[in-house]
């Protein structure tokens, strides 16, 4: 035993030696690179990484590859930045059930997202203190899971004082964003009064937070923009948006997050979900998990649910509004409101892209919405586009997503911080 020890030491030493003396550069070569900025894709591109970050990106003629770089030839593939979901939720759900909050489940949720190519999740509320150490701000590289930003407790209160106490709690816990809901849930609950949300928004800004707001009605969206909301976290769903609203969004330079799959999730299980048999769905969600949603009584309940049927009726309004706002040049920020029971994290991001395409957005608009826009509008440091100094979070695809956005499902590999995600 003791005779082996020097040999082991030599081996350990030589491994260390190898790591530091040879370069840790990695270059992905030969792919078409869509960098997330919206610019023309780079043909025969080289993506050069070191220590989890992008060192260079461009046409192979313009990139000097250092000696001893590990080359990965990915000719014929397309590279896009990892998907950023600007409105998700983590920690709560296991399968189709809520109430499982723990650090382990939060990590598990983030791993599911990562396997679907969602490399960053902005969780807009419901996370607890166990999620705080997992925040992206603490990441060196993320390690087999998506990066995380959190909003903590969704701020509520009947009076400004009550609501401000929640703001302080969130601040103490260490959140990245604040989040409120201004909605009467189709006339079934009391809506947050204006003086309460104004106080929350003002205090959040004083403390240096951006605040994201759940809303449904055009009138509320307009008032929230006036009050200083930094992000509209859902679609306007009651009526078509008008020029006054577009002008206000432009003046305030605020992003708009459609979350079309949120609407879909309310009514889609009234019928047999056609995605239950999709292998891209069942790779994470097996038939036992979704069995309760196939129950005829459950389906009937959904079909007879007035709220569900109202959201169904209003989904085309949301889709038309998305197209109007995108055409007007409003920054569309990608989000799904997934990670809530029956909104399947990871898979729903791909469904959302499909619905955005059905709404009339181009694949390039959708990709930019899921990469550059969230990073820019939510100040997500070193994320978004594939550019020098940013984290090397990207997806290698087997098919061209600009031909059909559904090709984002043809995932060859996912990388977060330059580390391949085990799929
Ligand atoms: Zn939400």
PDB file of C-alpha atoms and ligand atoms in Angstrom, residues 87-89 124 179 214 234 337 340 343, ligand 1:
ATOM      1  CA  UNK A  87     -40.706  34.426 -16.389  1.00  0.00           C
ATOM      2  CA  UNK A  88     -40.506  30.990 -14.827  1.00  0.00           C
ATOM      3  CA  UNK A  89     -40.829  29.550 -11.343  1.00  0.00           C
ATOM      4  CA  UNK A 124     -40.764  35.439 -10.670  1.00  0.00           C
ATOM      5  CA  UNK A 179     -42.790  40.986  -8.273  1.00  0.00           C
ATOM      6  CA  UNK A 214     -48.388  40.370 -13.432  1.00  0.00           C
ATOM      7  CA  UNK A 234     -47.880  38.613 -19.109  1.00  0.00           C
ATOM      8  CA  UNK A 337     -44.719  31.176 -16.430  1.00  0.00           C
ATOM      9  CA  UNK A 340     -46.184  25.820 -11.859  1.00  0.00           C
ATOM     10  CA  UNK A 343     -46.841  24.038 -16.888  1.00  0.00           C
TER      11      UNK A 343
HETATM   12 ZN1  LIG B   1     -45.656  33.643 -12.793  1.00  0.00          ZN
END
